[in-house]
Coordinates of C-alpha atoms and ligand atoms in Angstrom, one line a residue:
M1 CA 9.8 -21.3 -2.0
T2 CA 11.1 -17.8 -2.5
K3 CA 9.0 -14.7 -1.8
V4 CA 10.2 -11.7 -3.8
L5 CA 9.5 -8.0 -3.5
V6 CA 10.1 -5.6 -6.4
I7 CA 10.1 -1.9 -5.6
G8 CA 8.8 0.5 -8.3
S9 CA 6.0 1.0 -10.7
G10 CA 7.4 1.4 -14.2
G11 CA 8.0 -0.7 -17.2
R12 CA 11.4 -1.8 -15.9
E13 CA 9.7 -3.1 -12.7
H14 CA 7.0 -4.9 -14.7
A15 CA 9.7 -6.6 -16.8
L16 CA 11.8 -7.5 -13.7
A17 CA 8.8 -8.9 -11.8
W18 CA 7.6 -10.8 -14.8
R19 CA 11.1 -12.4 -15.2
L20 CA 11.5 -13.1 -11.5
A21 CA 8.1 -14.8 -11.4
K22 CA 9.2 -17.2 -14.1
S23 CA 12.2 -18.3 -12.0
E24 CA 11.9 -21.8 -10.6
G25 CA 11.2 -21.9 -6.9
V26 CA 9.5 -18.5 -6.7
E27 CA 6.3 -18.6 -4.8
K28 CA 5.1 -15.1 -5.5
V29 CA 6.4 -11.6 -6.5
W30 CA 4.9 -8.5 -4.9
V31 CA 5.4 -5.2 -6.7
A32 CA 5.3 -2.0 -4.7
P33 CA 3.4 0.0 -5.8
G34 CA 3.2 -1.6 -9.3
N35 CA 0.8 -0.6 -12.1
A36 CA -2.2 -2.0 -13.9
G37 CA 0.0 -4.6 -15.7
T38 CA 1.6 -6.0 -12.7
G39 CA -1.8 -6.0 -10.9
A40 CA -3.4 -8.0 -13.7
D41 CA -0.7 -10.8 -13.8
S42 CA -1.8 -13.7 -11.7
R43 CA 1.7 -14.5 -10.6
L44 CA 2.2 -10.9 -9.3
E45 CA 0.5 -8.9 -6.7
N46 CA 0.6 -5.1 -6.2
L47 CA 1.4 -3.7 -2.8
P48 CA 0.2 -0.1 -2.3
I49 CA 3.2 1.0 -0.1
T50 CA 5.9 3.4 -1.1
D51 CA 7.3 4.6 2.2
I52 CA 10.7 2.9 2.8
E53 CA 10.2 2.1 6.5
A54 CA 6.7 0.8 5.9
L55 CA 8.0 -1.4 3.1
R56 CA 10.7 -2.7 5.5
D57 CA 8.1 -3.5 8.2
W58 CA 5.9 -5.2 5.6
A59 CA 8.8 -7.3 4.3
L60 CA 9.7 -8.4 7.8
E61 CA 6.1 -9.3 8.7
N62 CA 5.6 -11.2 5.4
K63 CA 9.0 -13.0 5.5
I64 CA 10.2 -11.7 2.2
D65 CA 13.3 -13.6 1.1
L66 CA 14.6 -11.2 -1.6
T67 CA 14.0 -7.6 -2.6
V68 CA 15.0 -6.1 -5.9
V69 CA 14.8 -2.3 -6.3
G70 CA 14.0 -0.8 -9.7
P71 CA 14.2 3.0 -9.6
E72 CA 16.9 5.4 -8.5
A73 CA 14.7 7.4 -6.1
P74 CA 14.3 4.8 -3.3
L75 CA 18.0 3.8 -3.8
S76 CA 19.2 7.3 -3.3
K77 CA 17.0 7.6 -0.2
G78 CA 18.8 4.6 1.3
V79 CA 16.3 1.8 0.9
V80 CA 19.2 -0.7 0.8
N81 CA 20.7 0.6 4.0
V82 CA 17.3 0.4 5.8
F83 CA 16.5 -3.1 4.6
R84 CA 20.0 -4.4 5.4
A85 CA 19.9 -2.9 8.9
A86 CA 16.8 -5.0 9.5
G87 CA 18.6 -8.1 8.3
L88 CA 16.6 -8.3 5.0
L89 CA 18.2 -9.4 1.7
I90 CA 18.0 -6.8 -0.9
F91 CA 19.8 -6.2 -4.3
G92 CA 20.8 -2.7 -5.0
P93 CA 23.4 -0.1 -4.1
T94 CA 23.5 1.7 -0.7
K95 CA 22.6 5.4 -0.5
E96 CA 26.4 6.2 -0.6
A97 CA 27.1 4.0 -3.7
A98 CA 24.0 5.4 -5.4
Q99 CA 25.7 8.8 -5.6
L100 CA 27.2 7.5 -8.8
E101 CA 23.8 8.5 -10.2
S102 CA 22.3 10.9 -7.7
S103 CA 25.2 13.4 -8.0
K104 CA 26.8 14.1 -11.4
D105 CA 29.5 16.0 -9.5
F106 CA 30.3 12.9 -7.3
A107 CA 30.4 10.7 -10.5
K108 CA 32.6 13.0 -12.4
A109 CA 35.1 13.5 -9.5
F110 CA 35.1 9.7 -9.0
M111 CA 35.9 9.1 -12.6
K112 CA 38.6 11.7 -12.7
R113 CA 40.2 10.2 -9.5
H114 CA 40.2 6.7 -10.9
A115 CA 41.2 7.6 -14.5
I116 CA 37.9 6.4 -16.0
P117 CA 37.4 7.9 -19.4
T118 CA 34.7 10.6 -19.5
A119 CA 34.3 14.1 -20.9
D120 CA 36.4 16.9 -19.3
Y121 CA 34.3 19.0 -17.0
E122 CA 34.0 21.6 -14.3
T123 CA 31.3 22.1 -11.6
F124 CA 29.7 25.4 -10.7
T125 CA 27.4 26.9 -8.1
D126 CA 28.0 30.4 -9.2
A127 CA 26.2 31.5 -12.3
K128 CA 28.7 34.2 -13.3
A129 CA 31.6 31.7 -13.2
A130 CA 29.5 29.2 -15.2
H131 CA 28.7 31.8 -17.9
D132 CA 32.3 32.9 -18.1
Y133 CA 33.4 29.2 -18.5
V134 CA 31.1 28.5 -21.4
E135 CA 32.2 31.7 -23.1
R136 CA 35.7 30.5 -22.9
K137 CA 34.9 26.9 -24.0
G138 CA 32.4 27.8 -26.8
A139 CA 29.6 25.6 -28.2
P140 CA 28.6 22.8 -28.5
I141 CA 28.8 22.2 -24.8
V142 CA 26.8 20.2 -22.3
I143 CA 25.1 21.6 -19.1
K144 CA 23.9 19.1 -16.5
A145 CA 21.9 19.6 -13.3
D146 CA 23.9 17.9 -10.5
G147 CA 21.1 15.9 -8.9
L148 CA 18.4 13.5 -10.0
A149 CA 16.2 15.1 -12.6
A150 CA 14.5 12.0 -14.2
G151 CA 16.6 12.1 -17.3
K152 CA 15.6 15.7 -18.0
G153 CA 18.4 17.7 -16.4
V154 CA 20.8 17.6 -19.3
I155 CA 21.0 20.3 -22.0
V156 CA 23.2 19.6 -25.0
A157 CA 23.7 23.2 -26.1
M158 CA 24.6 23.5 -29.8
E159 CA 24.7 27.3 -29.5
L160 CA 26.2 29.5 -26.7
A161 CA 22.8 31.2 -26.1
Q162 CA 21.2 27.9 -25.2
A163 CA 24.1 27.2 -22.8
H164 CA 23.6 30.5 -21.1
E165 CA 19.9 30.0 -20.9
A166 CA 20.3 26.5 -19.3
I167 CA 22.7 27.9 -16.7
D168 CA 20.2 30.6 -15.8
Q169 CA 17.4 28.2 -15.5
M170 CA 19.3 25.6 -13.4
L171 CA 21.2 28.0 -11.1
E172 CA 18.9 30.9 -10.9
G173 CA 15.5 29.9 -12.2
N174 CA 15.6 26.8 -9.9
A175 CA 14.1 24.8 -12.7
F176 CA 15.2 21.5 -11.1
G177 CA 15.0 22.5 -7.4
D178 CA 17.9 21.2 -5.4
A179 CA 19.0 19.0 -8.3
G180 CA 20.0 22.1 -10.2
A181 CA 21.6 24.1 -7.4
R182 CA 24.9 23.0 -8.8
V183 CA 25.7 22.3 -12.5
V184 CA 28.3 20.2 -14.2
I185 CA 29.5 21.7 -17.5
E186 CA 31.2 19.2 -19.7
D187 CA 32.7 18.9 -23.2
F188 CA 30.5 17.8 -26.0
L189 CA 31.3 14.2 -27.2
T190 CA 30.5 12.7 -30.6
G191 CA 29.8 9.1 -31.5
E192 CA 27.1 6.5 -30.9
E193 CA 25.6 5.8 -27.5
A194 CA 25.0 2.4 -25.9
S195 CA 23.9 1.2 -22.6
F196 CA 26.2 -1.2 -20.7
I197 CA 24.5 -2.8 -17.8
V198 CA 26.1 -5.2 -15.3
M199 CA 25.3 -6.9 -12.0
V200 CA 27.8 -6.2 -9.3
D201 CA 28.3 -8.0 -5.9
G202 CA 30.9 -5.6 -4.5
N203 CA 33.7 -7.3 -6.3
H204 CA 32.6 -9.6 -9.1
I205 CA 30.8 -8.4 -12.2
L206 CA 28.2 -10.2 -14.4
P207 CA 27.5 -8.3 -17.6
M208 CA 23.9 -8.2 -18.9
A209 CA 23.2 -8.4 -22.6
S210 CA 24.1 -5.1 -24.4
S211 CA 21.4 -2.7 -25.4
Q212 CA 20.8 0.7 -26.9
D213 CA 17.9 3.1 -26.2
H214 CA 16.5 6.1 -28.0
K215 CA 16.3 9.1 -25.7
R216 CA 14.8 11.7 -28.1
L217 CA 11.0 12.0 -28.4
L218 CA 10.8 12.1 -32.2
D219 CA 11.9 10.0 -35.1
R220 CA 15.5 10.4 -36.3
D221 CA 16.5 11.5 -32.8
M222 CA 14.8 14.9 -33.0
G223 CA 12.9 16.7 -30.3
P224 CA 13.5 16.9 -26.5
N225 CA 15.3 14.3 -24.4
T226 CA 13.0 11.8 -22.6
G227 CA 13.6 8.9 -20.2
G228 CA 13.7 6.7 -23.3
M229 CA 11.3 6.0 -26.2
G230 CA 12.4 2.5 -27.2
A231 CA 15.3 0.1 -26.9
Y232 CA 16.7 -3.1 -28.3
S233 CA 19.1 -5.8 -27.3
P234 CA 21.7 -6.8 -28.3
A235 CA 23.3 -3.6 -29.6
P236 CA 25.6 -4.4 -32.6
I237 CA 27.8 -1.4 -31.8
V238 CA 29.0 -3.3 -28.7
T239 CA 31.2 -5.8 -30.5
A240 CA 33.3 -8.3 -28.5
D241 CA 36.3 -6.0 -28.7
I242 CA 34.3 -3.0 -27.4
H243 CA 32.8 -5.2 -24.7
D244 CA 36.2 -6.1 -23.4
Q245 CA 37.4 -2.5 -23.7
V246 CA 34.4 -1.3 -21.6
M247 CA 35.0 -4.0 -19.0
R248 CA 38.7 -3.1 -18.8
E249 CA 38.6 0.7 -19.0
I250 CA 35.3 1.5 -17.3
I251 CA 33.4 -1.2 -15.4
R252 CA 36.3 -3.0 -13.6
P253 CA 38.0 0.3 -12.5
T254 CA 34.6 1.6 -11.3
V255 CA 33.9 -1.4 -9.2
D256 CA 37.5 -1.5 -7.9
G257 CA 37.4 2.3 -7.3
M258 CA 34.3 2.2 -5.3
A259 CA 35.7 -0.6 -3.1
A260 CA 39.0 1.3 -2.7
D261 CA 37.0 4.4 -1.7
G262 CA 35.2 2.4 1.0
I263 CA 31.9 2.4 -0.8
P264 CA 31.6 -1.1 -2.3
Y265 CA 29.1 -1.2 -5.1
T266 CA 26.3 -3.8 -5.1
G267 CA 23.4 -3.8 -7.5
F268 CA 22.8 -3.2 -11.1
L269 CA 25.2 -0.7 -12.6
Y270 CA 24.5 1.1 -15.8
A271 CA 27.1 3.0 -17.7
G272 CA 25.8 5.2 -20.5
L273 CA 28.6 5.1 -23.1
M274 CA 29.6 7.3 -26.1
I275 CA 31.5 5.1 -28.6
D276 CA 33.6 6.9 -31.2
R277 CA 35.3 4.7 -33.8
N278 CA 38.7 5.8 -35.0
A279 CA 39.9 5.6 -38.5
D280 CA 42.4 2.8 -37.6
G281 CA 39.6 0.5 -36.4
T282 CA 40.2 1.2 -32.7
A283 CA 37.5 3.0 -30.7
S284 CA 37.4 5.6 -28.0
V285 CA 34.8 4.8 -25.4
K286 CA 33.8 7.4 -22.8
T287 CA 31.3 7.3 -19.9
L288 CA 28.4 9.8 -20.3
E289 CA 26.8 8.9 -17.0
F290 CA 26.3 6.2 -14.5
N291 CA 22.9 4.9 -13.3
C292 CA 22.7 2.9 -10.2
R293 CA 19.9 0.7 -11.6
M294 CA 18.8 -1.0 -14.8
G295 CA 17.7 1.2 -17.7
D296 CA 14.1 1.9 -18.6
P297 CA 13.2 0.9 -21.3
E298 CA 16.4 -1.2 -21.8
T299 CA 15.2 -3.6 -19.1
Q300 CA 12.1 -4.6 -21.1
P301 CA 14.1 -6.1 -24.1
I302 CA 16.9 -7.3 -21.9
M303 CA 14.5 -9.3 -19.6
S304 CA 12.6 -10.5 -22.6
R305 CA 15.9 -12.2 -23.7
L306 CA 17.2 -13.5 -20.3
S307 CA 16.7 -17.3 -20.2
S308 CA 18.6 -17.9 -16.9
S309 CA 16.8 -17.8 -13.6
L310 CA 16.9 -14.1 -12.5
V311 CA 16.3 -15.1 -8.8
D312 CA 19.4 -17.3 -9.0
L313 CA 21.5 -14.5 -10.4
V314 CA 20.2 -12.0 -7.8
Q315 CA 20.8 -14.6 -5.0
A316 CA 24.3 -15.1 -6.2
A317 CA 24.9 -11.4 -6.2
I318 CA 23.7 -11.0 -2.7
D319 CA 25.9 -13.9 -1.6
G320 CA 29.0 -12.4 -3.3
R321 CA 29.4 -15.2 -5.8
L322 CA 28.6 -13.6 -9.1
D323 CA 31.8 -15.2 -10.4
E324 CA 30.1 -18.6 -10.1
V325 CA 27.1 -17.9 -12.3
Q326 CA 26.4 -17.2 -15.9
A327 CA 23.6 -15.4 -17.7
Q328 CA 22.1 -17.1 -20.7
W329 CA 20.4 -15.1 -23.4
D330 CA 17.8 -15.9 -26.1
K331 CA 19.7 -15.6 -29.4
R332 CA 16.9 -13.5 -30.9
V333 CA 16.8 -9.7 -30.9
A334 CA 14.3 -8.0 -28.6
L335 CA 13.1 -4.6 -29.5
G336 CA 10.8 -2.4 -27.4
V337 CA 8.7 0.5 -28.5
V338 CA 7.4 2.9 -25.8
C339 CA 3.8 4.2 -26.2
A340 CA 3.7 7.6 -24.5
A341 CA 0.9 9.9 -23.5
R342 CA 0.1 13.2 -25.2
G343 CA 2.2 16.0 -23.7
Y344 CA 5.1 13.7 -22.7
P345 CA 7.8 14.6 -21.7
Q346 CA 6.8 18.1 -20.6
K347 CA 3.3 17.7 -19.3
P348 CA 1.9 14.2 -19.9
E349 CA -1.9 13.8 -19.9
K350 CA -3.3 11.2 -17.6
G351 CA -6.6 9.3 -17.3
Q352 CA -7.2 8.2 -21.0
L353 CA -8.8 4.9 -21.3
I354 CA -6.7 2.2 -23.0
T355 CA -9.3 0.6 -25.2
T356 CA -7.3 -2.2 -26.7
L357 CA -4.0 -4.1 -26.1
P358 CA -2.3 -6.9 -28.1
E359 CA -2.2 -10.5 -26.7
D360 CA 1.1 -11.5 -25.2
S361 CA 2.8 -14.4 -27.0
E362 CA 6.2 -16.1 -27.1
S363 CA 7.5 -13.3 -29.4
L364 CA 5.5 -10.3 -28.1
H365 CA 5.3 -8.9 -24.5
V366 CA 3.5 -5.8 -23.3
F367 CA 5.0 -4.2 -20.3
H368 CA 3.0 -1.6 -18.5
A369 CA 4.5 1.6 -17.0
G370 CA 2.1 4.6 -16.4
T371 CA -1.1 2.7 -16.2
K372 CA -3.8 2.4 -13.5
A373 CA -6.7 0.0 -13.1
T374 CA -10.1 1.7 -12.6
A375 CA -13.7 0.6 -12.6
E376 CA -13.9 1.7 -16.2
G377 CA -10.9 -0.2 -17.3
T378 CA -7.1 0.5 -17.5
V379 CA -6.3 4.2 -17.9
T380 CA -3.1 6.1 -18.6
N381 CA -1.3 7.3 -15.5
G382 CA 2.0 8.7 -16.6
G383 CA 4.2 9.8 -19.5
R384 CA 5.5 6.5 -20.6
V385 CA 2.4 4.3 -20.7
L386 CA 3.5 1.0 -22.1
C387 CA 6.5 -0.7 -23.8
V388 CA 5.7 -3.3 -26.5
V389 CA 8.5 -5.7 -27.0
G390 CA 8.9 -7.9 -30.1
L391 CA 11.4 -10.7 -30.6
G392 CA 12.8 -11.7 -34.0
D393 CA 15.8 -13.3 -35.6
D394 CA 17.1 -9.9 -36.5
V395 CA 16.5 -6.2 -35.6
R396 CA 14.1 -5.8 -38.6
S397 CA 11.9 -8.7 -37.7
A398 CA 11.9 -7.8 -34.0
A399 CA 10.8 -4.3 -35.0
E400 CA 8.1 -5.6 -37.3
K401 CA 6.8 -7.8 -34.5
A402 CA 6.9 -4.9 -31.9
Y403 CA 5.1 -2.5 -34.3
E404 CA 2.5 -5.1 -35.1
G405 CA 1.8 -5.0 -31.3
V406 CA 1.9 -1.2 -31.1
K407 CA -0.8 -1.0 -33.9
A408 CA -3.1 -3.0 -31.6
V409 CA -2.7 -0.5 -28.7
H410 CA -5.3 2.3 -28.6
F411 CA -5.7 5.3 -26.3
D412 CA -6.4 8.9 -27.1
G413 CA -3.2 11.0 -27.6
M414 CA -0.8 8.1 -27.9
Q415 CA 2.6 9.0 -29.4
Y416 CA 5.4 6.7 -30.3
R417 CA 8.5 6.7 -32.5
T418 CA 8.3 4.8 -35.7
D419 CA 12.0 4.2 -36.2
I420 CA 13.2 2.3 -33.1
G421 CA 16.2 0.2 -34.0
Y422 CA 17.1 2.2 -37.1
R423 CA 20.8 2.5 -36.2
A424 CA 21.1 -1.2 -35.9
M425 CA 19.5 -1.7 -39.4
K426 CA 22.2 0.2 -41.3
Ligands
LIG501 P1 23.0 11.8 -19.3 O1 21.7 11.8 -18.5 O2 24.2 12.3 -18.7 O3 23.2 10.4 -20.0 O4 22.6 12.7 -20.6 C1 21.5 12.5 -21.4 C2 21.8 12.5 -22.8 O5 22.5 13.7 -23.2 C3 22.8 11.4 -23.2 O6 22.1 10.3 -23.5 C4 23.4 12.0 -24.5 O7 22.6 11.9 -25.6 C5 23.5 13.5 -24.1 N1 24.8 13.8 -23.6 C6 25.2 13.8 -22.2 N2 26.4 14.1 -22.1 C7 26.9 14.4 -23.3 C8 28.2 14.8 -23.8 N3 29.2 15.1 -23.0 N4 28.3 15.0 -25.1 C9 27.3 14.8 -26.0 N5 26.1 14.4 -25.6 C10 25.9 14.2 -24.3
LIG502 N1 16.9 4.7 -20.7 C1 17.8 5.5 -20.0 C2 17.7 5.3 -18.5 O1 17.1 4.4 -18.0 O2 18.3 6.1 -17.8

């Protein structure tokens, strides 16, 4: 019987742990530190440890067979290096490989070196040089803080004034701390975005089902960027042709490039894509970003559709035999709507009592993110509080199901988008 540890506390980790616990042969799944949702599931147990060395010691003592890491922060701090050094089996990229996400400059230089399609760019530490560059380039233009900024370090400046302001904030105002001590300035791309997530074992690649998220806070993609307000799988924009093109032009060269650079990539790899259809039916696909993990909230609909044993897939990846396994998917569409706290993304309010939640069923799953169990009941404890996933035969019916669930969620200040999936309903 397999003992599994999942590191993280968000909706992505709830969905991963939930799916892992359903795999045959799994004795128990611990989630460190987890949330109220993972704490309430009888097949899961929360473990209140976040320190990497303490987690390693606990995993050794408790003879954990397999660890899966959800978020980028522990990956970029080297949790995989630390676990491997202790002889523990863990699925994720090393600290070095996680630079594909933890440094935009590393990722851009890597893509340039290996001819992986992405927007043209330059990197700056000097504010004056950055200001001069945007004056030369003109707007729209995109300013990105170099390091991890929880999805909030990107300013898509439609006007030059906004670009100058972003440079001042990142390089001089220290708005993102060390993450902004260096900025990447890149050309503005047009098209439709999709999330392309694969499992990698250093060499072989196993694609996950396609997905698309909604990064803006408000309906019709208005308002500030967030970590993601909703997502669905599959994404119709990723046709079989686009899928092949992405594998050929982006994913395969990335995995081969990392191996050639002496930093073999293992773990989930997420390419954020911009897909622009040309008049002749072909498409230009460019990489907006890499993430060294699964997406949140994309994981919630993706895991809702996975019908293969996730433990078997992870075990195959750790053994370097991803070429021998296949992932099977529920044919239905899964669509997740994020219920966020008042004030998200700038200053989310915490501590509101969640008074009602819908019942889970075969076509409705509630994944917790920023929630905490207290004596009074479950309270909000972060910006993105829950993700309600509905399954249906098409995007419309999956959305109907999800919104039925959302209507049954109550906490003071709850905000959510009412149009998740609209691009796929055209
Ligand atoms: P990133 O964290 O790099 O994916 O950027 C966050 C969001 O900013 C993306 O999901 C896009 O909506 C937008 N974005 C990033 N880079 C560009 C670009 N070069 N052109 C247009 N939009 C972009
Ligand atoms: N949903 C976007 C991300 O996980 O980065």
